[in-house]
Short mmCIF file of C-alpha atoms in Angstrom, two decimals:
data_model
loop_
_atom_site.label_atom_id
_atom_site.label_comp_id
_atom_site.label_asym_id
_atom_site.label_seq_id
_atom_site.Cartn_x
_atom_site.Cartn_y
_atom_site.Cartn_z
CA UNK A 1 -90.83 127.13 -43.64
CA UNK A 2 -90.21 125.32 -40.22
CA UNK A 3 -87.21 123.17 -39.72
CA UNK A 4 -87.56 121.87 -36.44
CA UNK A 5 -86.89 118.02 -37.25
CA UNK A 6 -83.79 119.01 -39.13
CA UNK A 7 -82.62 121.44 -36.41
CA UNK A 8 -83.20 118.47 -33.60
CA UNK A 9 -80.85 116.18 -36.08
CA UNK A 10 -77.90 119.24 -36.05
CA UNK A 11 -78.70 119.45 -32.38
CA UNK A 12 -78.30 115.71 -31.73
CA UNK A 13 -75.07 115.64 -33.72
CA UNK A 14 -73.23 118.02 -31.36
CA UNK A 15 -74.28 115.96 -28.39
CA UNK A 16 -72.86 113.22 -30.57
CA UNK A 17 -70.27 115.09 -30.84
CA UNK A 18 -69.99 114.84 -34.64
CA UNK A 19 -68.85 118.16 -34.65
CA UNK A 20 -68.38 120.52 -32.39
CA UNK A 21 -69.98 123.29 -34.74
CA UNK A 22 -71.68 123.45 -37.68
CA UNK A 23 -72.86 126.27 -40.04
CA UNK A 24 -75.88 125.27 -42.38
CA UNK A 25 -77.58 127.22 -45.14
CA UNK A 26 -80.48 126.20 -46.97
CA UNK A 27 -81.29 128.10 -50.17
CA UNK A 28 -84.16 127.79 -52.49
CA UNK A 29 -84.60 130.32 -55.51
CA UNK A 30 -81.56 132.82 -54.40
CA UNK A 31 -82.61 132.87 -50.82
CA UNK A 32 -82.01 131.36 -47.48
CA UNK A 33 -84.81 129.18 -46.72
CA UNK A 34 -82.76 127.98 -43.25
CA UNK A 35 -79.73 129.86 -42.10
CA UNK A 36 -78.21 128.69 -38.96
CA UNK A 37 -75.24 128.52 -36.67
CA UNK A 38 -74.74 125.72 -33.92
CA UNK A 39 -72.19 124.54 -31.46
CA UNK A 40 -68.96 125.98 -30.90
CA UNK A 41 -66.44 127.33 -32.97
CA UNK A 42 -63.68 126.60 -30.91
CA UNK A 43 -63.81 123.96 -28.06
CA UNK A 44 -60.49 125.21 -26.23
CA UNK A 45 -62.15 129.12 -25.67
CA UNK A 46 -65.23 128.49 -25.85
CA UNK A 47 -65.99 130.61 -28.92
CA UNK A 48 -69.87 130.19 -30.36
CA UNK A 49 -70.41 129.65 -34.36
CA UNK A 50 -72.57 132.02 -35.69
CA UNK A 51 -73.73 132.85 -39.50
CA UNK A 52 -70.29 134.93 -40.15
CA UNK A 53 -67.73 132.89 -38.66
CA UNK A 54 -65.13 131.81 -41.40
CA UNK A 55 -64.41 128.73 -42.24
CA UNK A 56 -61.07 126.73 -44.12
CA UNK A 57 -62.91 125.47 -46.69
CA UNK A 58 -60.84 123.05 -47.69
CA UNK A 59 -61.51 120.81 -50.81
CA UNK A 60 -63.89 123.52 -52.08
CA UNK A 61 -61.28 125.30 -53.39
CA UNK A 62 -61.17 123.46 -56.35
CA UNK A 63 -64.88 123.86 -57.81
CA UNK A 64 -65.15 127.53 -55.98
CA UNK A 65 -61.48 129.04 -56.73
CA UNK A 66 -59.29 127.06 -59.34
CA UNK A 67 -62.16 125.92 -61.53
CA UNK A 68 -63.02 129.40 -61.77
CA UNK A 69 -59.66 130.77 -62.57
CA UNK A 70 -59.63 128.82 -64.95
CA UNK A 71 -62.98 129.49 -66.43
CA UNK A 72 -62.26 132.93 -66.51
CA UNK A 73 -58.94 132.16 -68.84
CA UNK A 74 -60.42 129.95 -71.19
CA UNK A 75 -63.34 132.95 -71.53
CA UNK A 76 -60.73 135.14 -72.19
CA UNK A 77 -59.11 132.82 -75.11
CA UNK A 78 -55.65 132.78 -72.85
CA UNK A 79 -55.86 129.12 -72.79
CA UNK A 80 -57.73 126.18 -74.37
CA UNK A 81 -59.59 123.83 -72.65
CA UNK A 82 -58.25 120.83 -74.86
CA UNK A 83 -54.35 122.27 -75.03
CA UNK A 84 -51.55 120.31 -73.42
CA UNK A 85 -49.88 121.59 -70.59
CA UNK A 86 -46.74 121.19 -72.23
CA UNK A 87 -47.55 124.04 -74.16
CA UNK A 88 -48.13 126.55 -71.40
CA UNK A 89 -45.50 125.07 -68.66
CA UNK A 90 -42.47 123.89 -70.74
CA UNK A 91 -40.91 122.34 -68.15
CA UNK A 92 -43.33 119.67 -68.20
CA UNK A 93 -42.86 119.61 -72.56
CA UNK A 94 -40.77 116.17 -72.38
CA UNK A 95 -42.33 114.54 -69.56
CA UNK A 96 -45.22 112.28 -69.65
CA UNK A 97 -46.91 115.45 -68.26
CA UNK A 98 -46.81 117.20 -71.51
CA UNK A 99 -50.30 115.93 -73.06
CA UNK A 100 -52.71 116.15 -70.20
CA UNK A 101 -55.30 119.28 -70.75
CA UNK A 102 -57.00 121.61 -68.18
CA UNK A 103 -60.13 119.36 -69.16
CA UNK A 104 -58.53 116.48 -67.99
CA UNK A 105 -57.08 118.20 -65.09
CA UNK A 106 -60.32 119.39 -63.89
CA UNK A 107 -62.52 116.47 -64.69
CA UNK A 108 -59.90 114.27 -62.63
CA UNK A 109 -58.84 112.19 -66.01
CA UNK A 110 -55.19 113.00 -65.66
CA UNK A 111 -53.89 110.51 -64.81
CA UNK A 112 -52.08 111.88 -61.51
CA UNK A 113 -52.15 110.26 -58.53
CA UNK A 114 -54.33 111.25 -55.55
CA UNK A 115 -51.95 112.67 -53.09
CA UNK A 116 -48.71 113.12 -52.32
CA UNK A 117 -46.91 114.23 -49.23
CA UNK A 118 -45.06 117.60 -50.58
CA UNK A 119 -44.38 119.09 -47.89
CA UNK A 120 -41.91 116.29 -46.19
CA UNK A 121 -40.28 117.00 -49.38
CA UNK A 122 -39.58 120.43 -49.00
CA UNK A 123 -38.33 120.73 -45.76
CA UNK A 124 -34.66 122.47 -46.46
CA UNK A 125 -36.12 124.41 -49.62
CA UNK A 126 -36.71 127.91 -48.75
CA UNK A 127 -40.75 128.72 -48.42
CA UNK A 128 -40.49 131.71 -50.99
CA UNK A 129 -39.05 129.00 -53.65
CA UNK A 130 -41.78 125.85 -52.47
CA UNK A 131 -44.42 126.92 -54.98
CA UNK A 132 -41.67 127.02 -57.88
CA UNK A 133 -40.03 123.38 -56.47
CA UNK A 134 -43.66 121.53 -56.47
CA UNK A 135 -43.65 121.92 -60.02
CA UNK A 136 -40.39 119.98 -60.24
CA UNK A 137 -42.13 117.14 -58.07
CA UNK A 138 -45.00 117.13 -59.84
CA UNK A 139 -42.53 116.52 -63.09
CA UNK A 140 -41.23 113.22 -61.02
CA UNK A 141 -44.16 111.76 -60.70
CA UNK A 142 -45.09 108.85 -62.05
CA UNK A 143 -48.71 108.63 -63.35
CA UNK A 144 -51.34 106.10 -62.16
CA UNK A 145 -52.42 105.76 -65.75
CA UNK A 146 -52.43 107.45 -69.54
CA UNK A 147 -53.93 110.68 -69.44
CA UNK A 148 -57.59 110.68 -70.50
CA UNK A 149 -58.32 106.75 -69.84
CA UNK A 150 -59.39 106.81 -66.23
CA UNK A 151 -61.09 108.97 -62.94
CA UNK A 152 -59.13 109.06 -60.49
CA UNK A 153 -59.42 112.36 -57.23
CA UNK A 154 -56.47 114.44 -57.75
CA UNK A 155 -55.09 116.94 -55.26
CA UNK A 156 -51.94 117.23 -57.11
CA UNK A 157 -54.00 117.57 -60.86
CA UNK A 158 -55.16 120.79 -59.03
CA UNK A 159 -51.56 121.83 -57.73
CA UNK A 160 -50.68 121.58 -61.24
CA UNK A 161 -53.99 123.56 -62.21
CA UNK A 162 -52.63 126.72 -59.89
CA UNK A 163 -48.98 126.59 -61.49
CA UNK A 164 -50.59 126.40 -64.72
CA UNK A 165 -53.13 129.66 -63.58
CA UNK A 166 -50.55 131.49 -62.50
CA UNK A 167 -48.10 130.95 -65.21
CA UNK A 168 -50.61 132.32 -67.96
CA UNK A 169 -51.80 134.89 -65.55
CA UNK A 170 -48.72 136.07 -64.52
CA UNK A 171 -49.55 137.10 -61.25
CA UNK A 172 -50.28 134.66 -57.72
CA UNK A 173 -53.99 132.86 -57.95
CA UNK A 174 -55.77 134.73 -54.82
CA UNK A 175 -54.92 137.96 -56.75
CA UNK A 176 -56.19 136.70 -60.24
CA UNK A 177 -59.40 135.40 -58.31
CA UNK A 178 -59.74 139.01 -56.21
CA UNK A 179 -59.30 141.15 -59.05
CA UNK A 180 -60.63 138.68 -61.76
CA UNK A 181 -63.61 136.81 -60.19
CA UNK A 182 -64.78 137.75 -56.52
CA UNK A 183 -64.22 141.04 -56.83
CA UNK A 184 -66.42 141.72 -60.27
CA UNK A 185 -68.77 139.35 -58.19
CA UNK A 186 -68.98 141.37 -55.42
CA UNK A 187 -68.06 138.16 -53.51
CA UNK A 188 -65.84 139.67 -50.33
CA UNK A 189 -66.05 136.98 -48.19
CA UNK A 190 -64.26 134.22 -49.92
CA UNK A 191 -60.31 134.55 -49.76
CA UNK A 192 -56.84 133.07 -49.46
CA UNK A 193 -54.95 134.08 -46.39
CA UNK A 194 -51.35 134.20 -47.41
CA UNK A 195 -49.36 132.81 -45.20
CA UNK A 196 -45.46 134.63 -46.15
CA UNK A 197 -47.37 138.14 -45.78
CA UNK A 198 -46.90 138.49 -42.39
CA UNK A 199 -50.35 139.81 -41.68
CA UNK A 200 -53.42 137.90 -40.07
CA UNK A 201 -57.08 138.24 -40.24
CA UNK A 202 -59.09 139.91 -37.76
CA UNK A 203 -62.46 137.81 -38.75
CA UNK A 204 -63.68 134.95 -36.44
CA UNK A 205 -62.17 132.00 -37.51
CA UNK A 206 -63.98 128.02 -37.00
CA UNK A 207 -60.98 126.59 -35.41
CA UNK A 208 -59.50 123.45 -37.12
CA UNK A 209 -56.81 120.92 -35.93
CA UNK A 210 -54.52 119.97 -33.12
CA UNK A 211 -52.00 119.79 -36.13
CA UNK A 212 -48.83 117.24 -35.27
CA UNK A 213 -46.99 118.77 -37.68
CA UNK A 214 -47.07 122.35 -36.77
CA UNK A 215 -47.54 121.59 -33.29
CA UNK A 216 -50.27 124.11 -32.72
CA UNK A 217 -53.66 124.40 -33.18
CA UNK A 218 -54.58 126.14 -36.73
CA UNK A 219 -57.14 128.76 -36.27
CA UNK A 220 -57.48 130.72 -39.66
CA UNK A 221 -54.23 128.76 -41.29
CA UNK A 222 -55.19 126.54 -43.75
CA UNK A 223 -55.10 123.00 -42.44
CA UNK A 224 -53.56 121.23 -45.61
CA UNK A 225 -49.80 120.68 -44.97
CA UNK A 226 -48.90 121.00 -48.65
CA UNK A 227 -51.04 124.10 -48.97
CA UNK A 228 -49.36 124.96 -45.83
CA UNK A 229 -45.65 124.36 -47.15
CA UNK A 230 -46.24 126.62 -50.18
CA UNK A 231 -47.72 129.70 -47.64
CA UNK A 232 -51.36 129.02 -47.78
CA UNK A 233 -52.65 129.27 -51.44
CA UNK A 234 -52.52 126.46 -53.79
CA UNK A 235 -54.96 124.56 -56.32
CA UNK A 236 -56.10 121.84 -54.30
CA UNK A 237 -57.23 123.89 -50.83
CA UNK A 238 -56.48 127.40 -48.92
CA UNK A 239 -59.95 129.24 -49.85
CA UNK A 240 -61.49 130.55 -46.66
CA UNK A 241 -64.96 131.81 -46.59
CA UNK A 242 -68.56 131.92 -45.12
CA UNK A 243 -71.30 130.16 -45.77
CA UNK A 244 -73.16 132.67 -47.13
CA UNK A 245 -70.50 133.59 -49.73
CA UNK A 246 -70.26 130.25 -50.81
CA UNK A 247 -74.28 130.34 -51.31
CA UNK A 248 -74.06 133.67 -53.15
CA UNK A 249 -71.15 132.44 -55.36
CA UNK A 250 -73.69 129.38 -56.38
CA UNK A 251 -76.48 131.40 -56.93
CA UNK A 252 -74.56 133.63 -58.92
CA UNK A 253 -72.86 130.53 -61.14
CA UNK A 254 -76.56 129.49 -61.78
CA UNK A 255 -77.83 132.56 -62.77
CA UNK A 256 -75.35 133.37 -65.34
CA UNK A 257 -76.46 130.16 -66.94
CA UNK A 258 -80.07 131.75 -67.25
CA UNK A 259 -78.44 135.10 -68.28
CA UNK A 260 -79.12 136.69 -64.67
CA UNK A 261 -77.12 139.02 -64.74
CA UNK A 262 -76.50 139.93 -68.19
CA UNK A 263 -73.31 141.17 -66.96
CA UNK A 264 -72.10 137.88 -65.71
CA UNK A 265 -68.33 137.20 -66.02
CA UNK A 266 -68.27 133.79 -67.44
CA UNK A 267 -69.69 133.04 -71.07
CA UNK A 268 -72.90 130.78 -70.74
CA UNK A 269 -70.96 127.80 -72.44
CA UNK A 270 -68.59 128.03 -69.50
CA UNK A 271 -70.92 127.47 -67.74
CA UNK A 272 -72.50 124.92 -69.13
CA UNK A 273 -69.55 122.52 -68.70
CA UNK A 274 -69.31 123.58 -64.93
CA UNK A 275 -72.79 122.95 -63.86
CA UNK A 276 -74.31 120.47 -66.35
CA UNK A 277 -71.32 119.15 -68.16
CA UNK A 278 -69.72 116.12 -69.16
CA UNK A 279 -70.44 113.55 -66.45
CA UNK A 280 -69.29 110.16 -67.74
CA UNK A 281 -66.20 110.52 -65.43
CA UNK A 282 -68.78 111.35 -62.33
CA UNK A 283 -67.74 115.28 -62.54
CA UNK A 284 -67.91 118.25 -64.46
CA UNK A 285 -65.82 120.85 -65.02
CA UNK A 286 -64.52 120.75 -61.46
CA UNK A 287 -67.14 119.85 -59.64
CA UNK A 288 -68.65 116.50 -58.10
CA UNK A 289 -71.81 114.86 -58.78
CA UNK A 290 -73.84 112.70 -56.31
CA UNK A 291 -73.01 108.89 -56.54
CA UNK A 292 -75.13 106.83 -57.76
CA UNK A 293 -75.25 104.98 -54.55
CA UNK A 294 -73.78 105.68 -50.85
CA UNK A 295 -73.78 109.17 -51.95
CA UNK A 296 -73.41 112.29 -49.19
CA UNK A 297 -76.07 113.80 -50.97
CA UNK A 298 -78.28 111.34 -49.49
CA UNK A 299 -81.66 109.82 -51.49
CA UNK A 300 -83.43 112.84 -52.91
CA UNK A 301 -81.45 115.13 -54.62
CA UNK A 302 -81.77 115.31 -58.99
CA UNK A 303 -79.24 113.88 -61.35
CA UNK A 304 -78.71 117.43 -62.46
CA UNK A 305 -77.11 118.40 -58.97
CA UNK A 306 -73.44 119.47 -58.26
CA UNK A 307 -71.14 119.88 -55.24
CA UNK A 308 -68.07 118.96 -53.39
CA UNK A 309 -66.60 117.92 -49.70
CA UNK A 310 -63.63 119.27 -48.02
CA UNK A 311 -61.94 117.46 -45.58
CA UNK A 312 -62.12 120.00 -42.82
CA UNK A 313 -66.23 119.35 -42.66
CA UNK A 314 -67.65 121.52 -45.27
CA UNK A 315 -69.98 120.80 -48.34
CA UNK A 316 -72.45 122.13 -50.70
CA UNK A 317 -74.84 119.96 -52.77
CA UNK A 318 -76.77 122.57 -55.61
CA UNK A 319 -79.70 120.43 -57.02
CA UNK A 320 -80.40 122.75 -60.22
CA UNK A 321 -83.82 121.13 -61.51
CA UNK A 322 -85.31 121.05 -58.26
CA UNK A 323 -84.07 124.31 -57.17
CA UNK A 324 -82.38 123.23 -53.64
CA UNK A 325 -78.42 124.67 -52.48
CA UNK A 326 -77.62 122.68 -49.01
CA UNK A 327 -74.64 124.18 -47.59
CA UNK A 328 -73.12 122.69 -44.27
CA UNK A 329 -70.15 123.92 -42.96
CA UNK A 330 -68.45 122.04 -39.82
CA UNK A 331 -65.33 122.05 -37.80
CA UNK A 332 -64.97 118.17 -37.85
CA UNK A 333 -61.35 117.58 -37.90
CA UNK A 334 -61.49 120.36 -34.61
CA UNK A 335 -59.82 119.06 -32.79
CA UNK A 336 -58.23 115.73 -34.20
CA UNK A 337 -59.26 115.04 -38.08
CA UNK A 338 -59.64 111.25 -36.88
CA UNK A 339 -63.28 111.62 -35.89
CA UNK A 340 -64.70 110.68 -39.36
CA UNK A 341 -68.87 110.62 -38.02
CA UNK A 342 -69.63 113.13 -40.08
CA UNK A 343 -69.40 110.63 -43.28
CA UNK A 344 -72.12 108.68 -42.03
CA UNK A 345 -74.58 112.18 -40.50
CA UNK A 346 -74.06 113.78 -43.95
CA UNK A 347 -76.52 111.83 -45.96
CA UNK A 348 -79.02 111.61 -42.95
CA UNK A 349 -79.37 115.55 -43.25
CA UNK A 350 -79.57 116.13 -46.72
CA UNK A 351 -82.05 113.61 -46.78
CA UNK A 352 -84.04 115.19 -43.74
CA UNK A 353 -83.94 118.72 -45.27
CA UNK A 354 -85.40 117.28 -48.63
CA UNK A 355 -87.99 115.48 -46.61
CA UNK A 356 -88.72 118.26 -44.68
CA UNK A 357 -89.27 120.94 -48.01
CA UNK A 358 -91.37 117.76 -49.24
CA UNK A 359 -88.80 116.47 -52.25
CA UNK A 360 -88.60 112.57 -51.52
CA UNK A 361 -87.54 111.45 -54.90
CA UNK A 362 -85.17 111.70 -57.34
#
């Protein structure tokens, strides 16, 4: 299949500058249909994008790393989908934390408030005992409203969503997810990068931000400062990865629904309530669903369609009836995160690429 009208629109948006680079996959029935890198992945040296550079995928985390540790828990029967917290972090047993669930938590029905600025917070608390101290700020917080009673995006129901992961799994979340998840997968190519290690990866990195806070340019650091504070792996962003491991993660997710493989490591019910799940709070089990209107998705994808943004410049949009994965990957915030175009180009190329495989209705 030819793409040469959407390829002129990723084109134009670089002379726009948009974004200075740009990674985009298009899958249709497990394969690459369009598979392309454009632009640069770095402005300051000059570095090209190509089909392996790495991105910080921001956001993602949270449908492609702590909804799945999660998963994989509840498969096991370590936790409940419909327990309190309360009962698996007792510090939060007399707080008005104590009866939100991991349902909750991952539909964004909490009742926690969107964001908070952590890592301002932190400042004199030694980064080996951060991780440990959010939990006690997360206890302090008030909530926006009763658990259960309305949506509301939650970075810090996610932070809570790691601390609860890592609690029951007794060991840090990139591990549980490497020895639990990708690595049964045979994923390789999605990752934390741990930050209090020491060590640094060797793979080509999309560069991010000019960051005022650090006061250096992040080039495989992950660009959230509370992810930052804590060394680099948290609930609500740190996963770094290519876009053709997030594609083969997806593929994967929907083909365990089928039973393809019958090997798969999450139960079919799982998996269910990830991909097709409850949607009356406009998610599922971790994962976005287009808006009705204004949505990023654009015009044509299906109702039965999942996906997420990161703030960095990344996405995916998997429209399971009509059999279409649209994964764009971009270095927006590279290298200020004020340039905000890409909220207006995103819709404009989903909708192109749909046009252009011949789906123009929903």
């Amino acid at each position: 299949m030819i793409f040469d009208s959407v390829n002129d629109l990723m084109e134009q948006a670089l002379r726009d500058r948009i974004f200075p680079g740009a990674v985009l996959l298009v899958g249709r029935s497990g394969y690459p249909v369009l598979f392309k890198a454009y632009g640069l992945a770095n402005r300051f040296t000059g570095e090209a994008m190509t089909r392996r550079t790495v991105f910080d995928l921001a956001s993602l985390t949270k449908p492609m790393a702590t909804t799945l540790a999660v998963a994989r828990l509840v498969d096991t029967g370590a936790i409940a989908l419909d327990q309190t917290v309360g009962t698996i972090l007792p510090e939060l047993a007399c707080s008005d934390k104590a009866a939100i669930t991991p349902r909750q938590l991952l539909c964004h029905q909490s009742g926690l408030p969107a964001h908070r600025l952590f890592y301002m917070m932190m400042k004199s608390i030694s980064p080996k005992m951060r991780k440990a101290a959010v939990l006690e700020l997360l206890k302090t917080v008030p909530l926006s409203a009763p658990p259960g009673t309305a949506t509301l995006y939650s970075d810090l129901g996610f932070m809570l969503l790691c601390r609860l992961v890592e609690r029951v799994a007794g060991c840090p979340m990139d591990r549980f997810l490497a020895d639990r998840v990708y690595g049964p997968m045979g994923i390789g190519d999605l990752f934390f990068i741990d930050l209090f290690s020491g060590t640094r990866s060797d793979r080509t990195f999309a560069a991010t931000e000019l960051c005022p806070v650090r006061n250096r340019l992040l080039v495989g650091e992950v660009h959230d400062d509370n992810a930052w504070a804590v060394g680099g792996i948290d609930g609500q962003a740190g996963l770094f990865g290519t876009a053709e491991a997030v594609f083969d993660l997806l593929c994967r997710l929907a083909n365990g629904l089928c039973g393809v493989p019958d090997d798969a490591i999450f139960s079919r019910q799982m998996l269910g309530q990830m991909l097709y799940g409850e949607t009356q709070s406009g998610f599922t089990l971790g994962f976005d669903r287009p808006a009705v209107a204004g949505s990023s998705a654009g015009c044509h994808f299906s109702a039965d369609t999942i996906g997420h943004l990161g703030f960095t410049g990344t996405s995916f949009w998997m429209d399971l009836k009509q059999d279409v994965t649209v994964i764009l990957l971009t270095n927006r915030v590279h290298p200020f995160r004020w340039n905000n175009r890409l909220r207006q180009f995103r819709p404009m190329i989903h909708d192109r690429i749909m046009e252009q495989i011949g789906i123009q209705s929903n």
